[in-house]
Coordinates of C-alpha atoms in Angstrom, one line a residue:
Chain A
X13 CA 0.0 0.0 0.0
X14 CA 1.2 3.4 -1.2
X15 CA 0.7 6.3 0.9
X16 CA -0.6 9.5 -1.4
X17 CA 0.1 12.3 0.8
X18 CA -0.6 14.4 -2.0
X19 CA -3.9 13.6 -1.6
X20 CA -4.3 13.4 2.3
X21 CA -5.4 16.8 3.6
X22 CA -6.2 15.0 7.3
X23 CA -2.4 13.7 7.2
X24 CA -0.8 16.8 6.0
X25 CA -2.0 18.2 9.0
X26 CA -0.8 16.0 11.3
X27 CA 2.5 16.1 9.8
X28 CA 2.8 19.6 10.0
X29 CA 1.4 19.8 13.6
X30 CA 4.4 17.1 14.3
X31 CA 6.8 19.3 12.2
X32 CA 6.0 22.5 14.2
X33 CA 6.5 20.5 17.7
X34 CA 10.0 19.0 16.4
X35 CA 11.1 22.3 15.2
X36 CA 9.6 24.4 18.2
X37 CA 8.2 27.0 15.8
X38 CA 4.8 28.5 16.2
X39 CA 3.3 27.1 12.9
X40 CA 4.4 25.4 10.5
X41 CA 2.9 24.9 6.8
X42 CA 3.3 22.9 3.3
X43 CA 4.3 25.3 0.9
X44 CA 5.0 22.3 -1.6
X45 CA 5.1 18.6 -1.6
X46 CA 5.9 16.2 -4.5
X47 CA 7.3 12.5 -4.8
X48 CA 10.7 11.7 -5.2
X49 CA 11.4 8.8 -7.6
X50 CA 13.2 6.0 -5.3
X51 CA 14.2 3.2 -5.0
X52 CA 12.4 -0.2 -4.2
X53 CA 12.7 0.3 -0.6
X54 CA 11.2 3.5 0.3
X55 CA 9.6 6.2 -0.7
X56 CA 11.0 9.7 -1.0
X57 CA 8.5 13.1 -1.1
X58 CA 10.3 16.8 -1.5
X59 CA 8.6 19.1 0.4
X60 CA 9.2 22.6 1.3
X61 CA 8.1 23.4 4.9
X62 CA 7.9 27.2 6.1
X63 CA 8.1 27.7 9.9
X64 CA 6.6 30.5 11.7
X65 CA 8.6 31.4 14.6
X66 CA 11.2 30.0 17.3
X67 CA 14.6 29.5 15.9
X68 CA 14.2 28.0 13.0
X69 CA 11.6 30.1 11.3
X70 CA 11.8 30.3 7.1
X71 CA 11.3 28.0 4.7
X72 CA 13.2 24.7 4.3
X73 CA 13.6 22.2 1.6
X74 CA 13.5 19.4 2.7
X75 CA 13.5 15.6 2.2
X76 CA 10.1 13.1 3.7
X77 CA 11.7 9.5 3.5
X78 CA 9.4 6.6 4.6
X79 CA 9.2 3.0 4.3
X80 CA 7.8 1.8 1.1
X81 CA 5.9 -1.6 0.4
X82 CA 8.4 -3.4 -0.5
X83 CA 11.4 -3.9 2.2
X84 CA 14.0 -6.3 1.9
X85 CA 15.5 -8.7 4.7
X86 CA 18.3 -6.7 6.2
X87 CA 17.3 -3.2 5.7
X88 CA 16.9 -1.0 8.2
X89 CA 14.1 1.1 9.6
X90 CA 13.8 4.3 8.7
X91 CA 14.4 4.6 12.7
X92 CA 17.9 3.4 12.5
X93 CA 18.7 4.8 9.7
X94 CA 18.3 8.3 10.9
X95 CA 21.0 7.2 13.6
X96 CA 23.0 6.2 11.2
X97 CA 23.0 9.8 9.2
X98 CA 23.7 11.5 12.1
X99 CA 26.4 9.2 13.0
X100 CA 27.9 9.7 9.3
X101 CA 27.5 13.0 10.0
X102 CA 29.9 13.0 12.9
X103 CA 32.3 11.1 11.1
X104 CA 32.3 13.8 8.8
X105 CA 30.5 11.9 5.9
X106 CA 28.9 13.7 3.6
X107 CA 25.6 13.1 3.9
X108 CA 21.8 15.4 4.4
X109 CA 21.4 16.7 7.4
X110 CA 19.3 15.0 9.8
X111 CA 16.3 17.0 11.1
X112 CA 13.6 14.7 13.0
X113 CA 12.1 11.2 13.3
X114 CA 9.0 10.9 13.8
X115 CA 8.3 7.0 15.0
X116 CA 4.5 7.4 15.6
X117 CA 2.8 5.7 12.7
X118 CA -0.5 7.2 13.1
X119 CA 1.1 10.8 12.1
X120 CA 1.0 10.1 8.1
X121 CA 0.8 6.0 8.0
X122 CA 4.1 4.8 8.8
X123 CA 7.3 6.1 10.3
X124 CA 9.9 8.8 8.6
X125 CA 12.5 11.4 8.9
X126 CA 12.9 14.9 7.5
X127 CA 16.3 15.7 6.6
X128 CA 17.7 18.4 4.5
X129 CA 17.3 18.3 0.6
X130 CA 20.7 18.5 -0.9
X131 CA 20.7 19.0 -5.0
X132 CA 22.1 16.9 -7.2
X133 CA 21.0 13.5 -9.3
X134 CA 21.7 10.1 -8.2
X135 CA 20.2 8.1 -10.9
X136 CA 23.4 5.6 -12.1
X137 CA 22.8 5.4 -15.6
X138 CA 22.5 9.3 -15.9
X139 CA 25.7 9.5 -13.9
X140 CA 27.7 7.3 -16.1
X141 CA 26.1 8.7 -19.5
X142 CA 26.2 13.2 -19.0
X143 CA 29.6 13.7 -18.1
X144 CA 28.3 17.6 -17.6
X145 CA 27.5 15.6 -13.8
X146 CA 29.6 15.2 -11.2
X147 CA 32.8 17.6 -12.3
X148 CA 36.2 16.1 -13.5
X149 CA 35.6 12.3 -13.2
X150 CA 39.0 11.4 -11.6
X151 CA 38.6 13.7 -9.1
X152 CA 34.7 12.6 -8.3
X153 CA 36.5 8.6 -7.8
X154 CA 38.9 10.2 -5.7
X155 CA 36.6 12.4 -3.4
X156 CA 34.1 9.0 -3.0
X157 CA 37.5 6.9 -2.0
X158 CA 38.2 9.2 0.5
X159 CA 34.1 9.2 1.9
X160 CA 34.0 5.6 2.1
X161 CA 37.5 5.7 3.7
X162 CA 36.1 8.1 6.7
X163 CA 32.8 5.8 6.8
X164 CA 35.2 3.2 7.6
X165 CA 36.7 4.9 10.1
X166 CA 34.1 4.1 12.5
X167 CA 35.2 1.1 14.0
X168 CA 33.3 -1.1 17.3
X169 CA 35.4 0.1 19.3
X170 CA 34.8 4.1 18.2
X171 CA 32.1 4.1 18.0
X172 CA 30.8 4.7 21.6
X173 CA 32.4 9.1 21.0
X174 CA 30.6 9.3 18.0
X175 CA 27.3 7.8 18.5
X176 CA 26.0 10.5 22.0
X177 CA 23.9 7.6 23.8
X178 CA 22.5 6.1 20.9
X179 CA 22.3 2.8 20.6
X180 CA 23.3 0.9 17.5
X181 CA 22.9 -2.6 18.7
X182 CA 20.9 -3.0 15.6
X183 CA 24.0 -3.2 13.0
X184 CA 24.4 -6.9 12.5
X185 CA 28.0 -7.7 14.2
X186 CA 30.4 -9.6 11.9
X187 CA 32.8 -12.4 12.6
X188 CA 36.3 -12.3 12.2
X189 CA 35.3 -14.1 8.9
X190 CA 32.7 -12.3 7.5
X191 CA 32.8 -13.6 4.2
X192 CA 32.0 -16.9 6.2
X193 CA 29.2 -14.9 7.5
X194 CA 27.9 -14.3 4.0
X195 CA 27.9 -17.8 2.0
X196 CA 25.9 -18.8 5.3
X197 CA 22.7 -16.2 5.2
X198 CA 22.8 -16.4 1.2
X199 CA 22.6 -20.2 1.4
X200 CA 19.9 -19.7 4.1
X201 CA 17.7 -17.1 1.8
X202 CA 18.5 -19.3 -1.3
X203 CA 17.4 -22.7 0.6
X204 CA 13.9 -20.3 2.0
X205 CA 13.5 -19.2 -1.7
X206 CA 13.3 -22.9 -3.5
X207 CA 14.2 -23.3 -7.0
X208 CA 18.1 -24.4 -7.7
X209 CA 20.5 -22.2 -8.6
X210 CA 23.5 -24.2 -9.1
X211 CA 25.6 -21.5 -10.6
X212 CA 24.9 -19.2 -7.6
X213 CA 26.1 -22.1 -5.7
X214 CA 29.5 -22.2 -7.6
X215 CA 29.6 -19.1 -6.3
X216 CA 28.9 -19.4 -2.7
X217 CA 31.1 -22.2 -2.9
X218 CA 34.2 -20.5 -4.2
X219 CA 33.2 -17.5 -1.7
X220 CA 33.3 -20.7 0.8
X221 CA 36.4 -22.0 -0.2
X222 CA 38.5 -18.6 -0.4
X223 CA 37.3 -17.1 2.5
X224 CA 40.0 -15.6 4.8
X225 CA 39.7 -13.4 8.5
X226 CA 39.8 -10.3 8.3
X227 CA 42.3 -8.0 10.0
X228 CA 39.9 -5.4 10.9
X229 CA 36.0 -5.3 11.1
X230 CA 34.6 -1.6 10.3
X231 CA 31.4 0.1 9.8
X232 CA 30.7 -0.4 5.9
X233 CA 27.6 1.2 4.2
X234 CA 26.9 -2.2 2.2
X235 CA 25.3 -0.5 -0.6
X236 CA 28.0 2.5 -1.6
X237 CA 27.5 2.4 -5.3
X238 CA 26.7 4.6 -8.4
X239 CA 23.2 5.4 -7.6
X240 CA 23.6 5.7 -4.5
X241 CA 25.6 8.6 -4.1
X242 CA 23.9 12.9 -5.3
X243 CA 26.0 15.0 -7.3
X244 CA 25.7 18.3 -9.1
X245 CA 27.8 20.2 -12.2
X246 CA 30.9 20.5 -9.6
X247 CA 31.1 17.1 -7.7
X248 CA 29.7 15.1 -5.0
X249 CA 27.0 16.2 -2.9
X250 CA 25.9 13.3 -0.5
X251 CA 26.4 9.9 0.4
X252 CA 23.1 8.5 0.1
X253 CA 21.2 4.8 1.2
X254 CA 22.4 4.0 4.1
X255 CA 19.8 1.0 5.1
X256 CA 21.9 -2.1 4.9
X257 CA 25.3 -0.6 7.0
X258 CA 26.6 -3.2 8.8
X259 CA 29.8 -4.2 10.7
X260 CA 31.6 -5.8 8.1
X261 CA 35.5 -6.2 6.2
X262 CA 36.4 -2.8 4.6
X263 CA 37.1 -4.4 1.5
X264 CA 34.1 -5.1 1.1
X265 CA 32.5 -2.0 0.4
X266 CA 35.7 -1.3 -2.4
X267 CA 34.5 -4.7 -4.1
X268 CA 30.5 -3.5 -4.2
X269 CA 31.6 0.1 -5.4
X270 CA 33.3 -1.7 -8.4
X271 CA 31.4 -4.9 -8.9
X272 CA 30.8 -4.9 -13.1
X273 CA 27.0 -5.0 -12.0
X274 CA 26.8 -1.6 -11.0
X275 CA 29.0 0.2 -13.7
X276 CA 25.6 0.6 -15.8
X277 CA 27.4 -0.4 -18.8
X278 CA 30.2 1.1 -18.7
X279 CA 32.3 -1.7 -18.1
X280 CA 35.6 -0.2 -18.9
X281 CA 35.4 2.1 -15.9
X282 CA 35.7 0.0 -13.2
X283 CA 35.2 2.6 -10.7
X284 CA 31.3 2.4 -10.1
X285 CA 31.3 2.9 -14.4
X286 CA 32.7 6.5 -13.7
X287 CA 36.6 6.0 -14.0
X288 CA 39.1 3.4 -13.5
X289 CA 39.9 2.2 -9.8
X290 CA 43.1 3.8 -9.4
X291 CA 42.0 7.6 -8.6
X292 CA 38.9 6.2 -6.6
X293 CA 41.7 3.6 -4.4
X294 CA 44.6 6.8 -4.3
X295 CA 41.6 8.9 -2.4
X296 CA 40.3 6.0 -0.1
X297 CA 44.5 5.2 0.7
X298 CA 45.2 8.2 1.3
X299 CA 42.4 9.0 3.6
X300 CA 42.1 6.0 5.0
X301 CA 45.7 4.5 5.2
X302 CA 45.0 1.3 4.8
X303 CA 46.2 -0.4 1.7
X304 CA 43.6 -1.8 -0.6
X305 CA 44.2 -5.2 -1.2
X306 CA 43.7 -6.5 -4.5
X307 CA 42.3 -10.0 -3.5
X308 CA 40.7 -9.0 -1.2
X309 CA 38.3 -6.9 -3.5
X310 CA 38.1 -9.4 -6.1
X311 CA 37.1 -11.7 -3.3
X312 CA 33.9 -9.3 -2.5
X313 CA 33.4 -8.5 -6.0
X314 CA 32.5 -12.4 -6.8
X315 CA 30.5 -11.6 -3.2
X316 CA 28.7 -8.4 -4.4
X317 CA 26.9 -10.5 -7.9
X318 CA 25.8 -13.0 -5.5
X319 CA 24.6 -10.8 -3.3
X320 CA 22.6 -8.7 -6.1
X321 CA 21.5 -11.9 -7.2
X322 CA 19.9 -13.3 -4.0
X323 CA 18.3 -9.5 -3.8
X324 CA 17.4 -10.1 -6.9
X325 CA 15.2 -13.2 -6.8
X326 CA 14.0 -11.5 -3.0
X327 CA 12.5 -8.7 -4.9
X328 CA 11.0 -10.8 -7.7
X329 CA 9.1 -13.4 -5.3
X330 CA 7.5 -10.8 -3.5
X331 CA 6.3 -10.1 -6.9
X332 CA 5.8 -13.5 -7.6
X333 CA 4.1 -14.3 -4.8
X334 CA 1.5 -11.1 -5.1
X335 CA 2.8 -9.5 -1.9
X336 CA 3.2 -6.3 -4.0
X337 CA 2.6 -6.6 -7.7
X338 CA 5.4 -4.5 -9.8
X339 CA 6.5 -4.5 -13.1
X340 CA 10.1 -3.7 -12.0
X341 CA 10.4 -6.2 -9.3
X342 CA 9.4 -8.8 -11.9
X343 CA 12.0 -7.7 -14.5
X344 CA 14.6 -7.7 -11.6
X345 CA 14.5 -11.4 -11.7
X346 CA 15.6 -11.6 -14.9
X347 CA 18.9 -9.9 -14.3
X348 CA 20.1 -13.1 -12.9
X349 CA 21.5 -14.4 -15.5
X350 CA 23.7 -11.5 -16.3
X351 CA 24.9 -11.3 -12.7
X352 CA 25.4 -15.4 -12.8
X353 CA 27.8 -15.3 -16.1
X354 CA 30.1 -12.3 -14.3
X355 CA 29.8 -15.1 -11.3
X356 CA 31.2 -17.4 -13.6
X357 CA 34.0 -15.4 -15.2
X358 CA 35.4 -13.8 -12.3
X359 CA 35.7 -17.2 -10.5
X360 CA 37.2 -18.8 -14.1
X361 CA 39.7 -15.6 -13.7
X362 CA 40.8 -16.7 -10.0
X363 CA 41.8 -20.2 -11.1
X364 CA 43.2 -18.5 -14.0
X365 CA 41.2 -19.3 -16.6
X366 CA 40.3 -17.2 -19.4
X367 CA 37.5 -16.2 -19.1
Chain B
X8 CA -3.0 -23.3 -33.8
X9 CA -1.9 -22.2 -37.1
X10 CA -3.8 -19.1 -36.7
X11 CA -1.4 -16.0 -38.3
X12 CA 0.7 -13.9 -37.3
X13 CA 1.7 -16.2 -34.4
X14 CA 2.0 -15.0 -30.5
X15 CA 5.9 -14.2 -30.6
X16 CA 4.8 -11.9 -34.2
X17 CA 2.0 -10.2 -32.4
X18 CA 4.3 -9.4 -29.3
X19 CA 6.7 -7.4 -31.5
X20 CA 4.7 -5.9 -33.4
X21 CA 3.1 -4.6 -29.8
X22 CA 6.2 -3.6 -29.1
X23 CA 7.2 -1.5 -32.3
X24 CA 4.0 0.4 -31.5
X25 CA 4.6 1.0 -28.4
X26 CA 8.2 2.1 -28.6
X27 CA 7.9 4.0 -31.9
X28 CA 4.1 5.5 -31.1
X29 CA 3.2 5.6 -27.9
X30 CA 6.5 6.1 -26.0
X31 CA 6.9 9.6 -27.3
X32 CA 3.5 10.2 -26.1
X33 CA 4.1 9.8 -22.7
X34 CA 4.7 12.4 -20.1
X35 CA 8.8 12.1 -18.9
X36 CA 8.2 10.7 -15.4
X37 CA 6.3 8.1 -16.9
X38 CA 9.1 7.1 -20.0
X39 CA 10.6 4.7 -17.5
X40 CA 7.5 2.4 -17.3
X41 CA 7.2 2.7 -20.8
X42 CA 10.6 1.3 -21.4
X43 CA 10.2 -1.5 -18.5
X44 CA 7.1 -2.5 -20.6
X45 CA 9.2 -2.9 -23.7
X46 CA 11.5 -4.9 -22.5
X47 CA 9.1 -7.2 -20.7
X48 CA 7.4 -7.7 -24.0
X49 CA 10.6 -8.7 -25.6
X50 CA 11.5 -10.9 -23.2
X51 CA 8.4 -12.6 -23.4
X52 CA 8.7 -12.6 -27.3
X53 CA 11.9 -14.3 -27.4
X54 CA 10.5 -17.2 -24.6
X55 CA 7.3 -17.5 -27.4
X56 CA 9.2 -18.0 -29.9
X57 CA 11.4 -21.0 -29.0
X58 CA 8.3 -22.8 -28.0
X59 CA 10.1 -25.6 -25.4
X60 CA 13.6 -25.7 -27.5
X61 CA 15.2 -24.5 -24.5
X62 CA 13.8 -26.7 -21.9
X63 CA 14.6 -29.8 -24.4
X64 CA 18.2 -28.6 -24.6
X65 CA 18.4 -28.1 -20.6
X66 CA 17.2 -31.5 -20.3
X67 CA 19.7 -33.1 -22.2
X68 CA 22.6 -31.0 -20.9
X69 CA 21.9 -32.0 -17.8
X70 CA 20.9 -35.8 -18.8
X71 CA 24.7 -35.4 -20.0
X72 CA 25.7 -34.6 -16.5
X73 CA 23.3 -37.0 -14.9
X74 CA 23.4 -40.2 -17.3
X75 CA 22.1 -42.4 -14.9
X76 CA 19.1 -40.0 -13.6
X77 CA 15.8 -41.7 -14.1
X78 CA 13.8 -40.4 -16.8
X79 CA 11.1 -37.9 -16.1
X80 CA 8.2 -37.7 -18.3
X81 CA 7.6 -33.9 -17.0
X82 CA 9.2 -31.8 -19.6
X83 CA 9.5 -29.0 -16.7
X84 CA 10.0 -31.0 -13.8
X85 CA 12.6 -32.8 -15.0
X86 CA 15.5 -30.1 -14.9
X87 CA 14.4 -28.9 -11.6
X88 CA 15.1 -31.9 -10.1
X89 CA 18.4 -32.6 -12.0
X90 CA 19.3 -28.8 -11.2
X91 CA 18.3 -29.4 -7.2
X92 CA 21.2 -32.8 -7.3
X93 CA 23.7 -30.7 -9.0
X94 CA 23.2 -27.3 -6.6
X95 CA 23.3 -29.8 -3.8
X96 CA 26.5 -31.5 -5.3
X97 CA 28.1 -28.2 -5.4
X98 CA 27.4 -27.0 -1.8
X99 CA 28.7 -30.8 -0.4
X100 CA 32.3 -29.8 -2.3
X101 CA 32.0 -32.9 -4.4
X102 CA 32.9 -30.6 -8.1
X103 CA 35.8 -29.1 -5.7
X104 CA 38.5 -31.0 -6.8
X105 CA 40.6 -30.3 -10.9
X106 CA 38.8 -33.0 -12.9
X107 CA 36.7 -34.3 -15.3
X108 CA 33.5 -33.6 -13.3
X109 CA 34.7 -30.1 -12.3
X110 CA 35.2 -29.2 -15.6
X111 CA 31.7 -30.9 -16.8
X112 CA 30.1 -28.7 -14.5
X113 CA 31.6 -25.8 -15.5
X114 CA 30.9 -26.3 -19.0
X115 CA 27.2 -26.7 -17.8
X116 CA 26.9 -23.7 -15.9
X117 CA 28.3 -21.3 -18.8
X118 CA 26.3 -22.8 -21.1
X119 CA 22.8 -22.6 -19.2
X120 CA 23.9 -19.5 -18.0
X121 CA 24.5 -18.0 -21.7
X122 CA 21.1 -20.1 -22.7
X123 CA 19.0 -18.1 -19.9
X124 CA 20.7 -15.0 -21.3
X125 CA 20.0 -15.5 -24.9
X126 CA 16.5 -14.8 -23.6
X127 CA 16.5 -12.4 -20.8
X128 CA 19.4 -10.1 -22.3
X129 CA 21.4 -11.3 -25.1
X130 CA 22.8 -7.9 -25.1
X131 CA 25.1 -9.2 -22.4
X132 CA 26.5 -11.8 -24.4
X133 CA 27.9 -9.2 -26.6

């Protein structure tokens, strides 16, 4: 079930009566209000609020973000997810700024945020086509190397200073294996999802097989990608997603940023399809300093296809099975395939193999 | 049915209309579903017009890999099951070792794979 705020006088009011109280201004009103295409997960409205009064009074663009129908096994609440934009925003991570949360469901249906609207475009294949976007593309690679590098600066044991009292219990830990971690829950949703898919399992096997500790477990966004990320004429604007962070192996991250399956065709760039991976590992080295290591990324790059893969077939039996009826989640199983062969080629390139 | 044009024929020509008249029609925010659509229809053109070639040829591959598998009159059945032994085969490590079987199985996998692609994007397999 959608919820068409557009259309809902009764919950308009109600969320600016909440807005008003969050903001301690006097009044607060609409002045405009229109969906934001995104993605399958939730649902994004612009709205302009003007607040009469207190210390914030004037008018704000801002973003509405709520859950949408269709949430995935893993993702986060929009709940969490606020605390994780503010704690971004203490790493200094560029993200929006986090304004309030309102929990209460009865307010406009289900639970959201506000947070600040930044400009810019996210959509991937736009990104990767108008080169107008995102200024000098080396230097766009190199500023999100150095972003994902201060995202994985926040470490178990840092987090306590950053995170002021709140908890986040809620990020699912890691081992000191986390790849481990992974061929286990994707076996577990494959197994809950039926049909065979042996070539997956050549996959999770080879993950299985070359699976190694990790030195260090970090807090990694888990779906830091071309898409995911707002930029205008000049460069990067925000860091955008952040529902699936996790405690997880830092190279992980790297390996989803330049899986072939998110470079929206433009394969050659390896770099999320914008450049090639040196500028975008020069700014995450230097800010990070800690060497990427080139196994290791391969390693989650065979991880990342599986991964979209098993997301994959998760979006298209919700479609399949009429929980929510969609066009798009039905064409997203047939992506599988494509993500399968790149399974197939990048393992045949490990045991050196042409592939 | 030898009613003319067939259901594959129809499908395409749906989808020439729709991408060459109706797509321009549409209002920008909705160009997306327009294209979605498209591609939907020529997936489900290519599926009509190999009939059951594919399954047949799955079946046999994996009959290849399989030879002593029971026969299974079920034309759709019978890969599922033969797919289900050799995911389960691959999970228990038994294709882990350099060999003939390994390199069966690989030949397999690309070759459904590609076979799966030919209809859902043979664009990939460019």
């Amino acid at each position: 079930m959608t919820i068409d705020l557009a259309a809902d006088a009764a919950a308009q009011e109600r969320l600016v009566r909440f807005v008003a109280a969050a903001a301690g201004a006097r009044r607060a009103t609409i002045a405009s209000l229109a969906p934001l295409r995104g993605g399958a997960i939730q649902e994004n409205w612009a709205v302009d609020i003007e607040l009469e009064g207190g210390a914030n009074a004037g008018r704000h663009a801002l973003v509405l973000r709520t859950d949408a129908p269709s949430r995935v096994a893993a993702s986060h609440g929009r709940a969490e997810e606020y605390a994780l934009l503010k704690l971004a925003r203490a790493a200094g991570v560029a993200v929006p700024e986090p304004l309030w949360l309102c929990s209460d469901p009865a307010v406009i249906g289900r639970a959201f945020y506000l947070m600040r609207r930044v400009p810019g475009i996210a959509a991937g294949h736009r990104i990767v086509k108008d080169l107008s976007l995102g200024g000098p593309r080396d230097a766009l690679a190199e500023r999100l190397g150095q972003e994902l590098a201060r995202i994985h600066a926040v470490t178990p044991g840092a987090i306590a200073e950053l995170a002021r009292g709140q908890s986040f219990d809620f990020l699912t830990p890691a081992s000191n294996n986390p790849g481990l971690d992974r061929v286990q829950l994707y076996r577990h949703y494959l197994d809950g999802l039926g049909d065979p898919h042996p070539a997956l399992e050549w996959g999770l096997r080879w993950l299985e097989l070359n699976s190694r500790p990790s030195h260090e477990i970090v807090l990694i966004h888990e779906d830091f990608r071309t898409g995911n990320y707002l930029v205008d004429e000049h460069g990067l604007t925000a860091i955008l997603d952040w529902e699936f962070a996790a405690w997880g192996d830092p190279m992980s991250d790297v390996g989803w940023f330049c899986a072939r399956c998110w470079r929206f065709g433009a394969s050659d760039r390896e770099a999320g399809g914008i450049a090639a991976r040196a500028p975008f590992y020069r700014g995450y080295e230097a800010a990070s300093g800690r060497p990427i290591d080139p196994a290791g990324v391969r390693y989650w790059e065979v991880a990342a296809h599986v991964r979209w893969a098993v997301i994959a077939l998760q979006q298209a039996a919700r479609h399949l099975s009429g929980v929510q009826r969609s066009l798009e989640l039905a064409l997203t199983g047939r992506i599988v395939p494509e993500l399968e062969l790149e399974i197939l080629n990048l393992v045949d390139a490990a045991e050196g193999r042409a592939a | 049915m030898t009613d003319k044009p067939a259901g594959a024929a129809l499908l395409e020509e749906a989808r020439r209309t729709l991408l060459e008249t109706l797509l321009p029609l549409l209002p920008p925010d909705r160009r997306y579903d327009g294209l979605m659509v498209a591609n939907a229809m020529a997936i489900a053109a290519r599926e009509a017009g190999q009939g059951d070639a594919a399954l047949r040829e799955a079946v046999q591959r994996l009959s290849a890999l399989f030879p002593a598998a029971a026969t299974n009159e079920n034309l759709r059945a019978q890969p599922l099951e033969l797919e289900a032994r050799l995911a389960s085969e691959i999970r228990a490590g038994q294709c882990d070792a350099p060999g003939v079987r390994r390199d069966a199985v690989r030949d397999y996998l690309r070759r459904s794979v590609t076979a799966r692609l030919r209809l859902s994007n043979p664009k990939a397999l460019l």
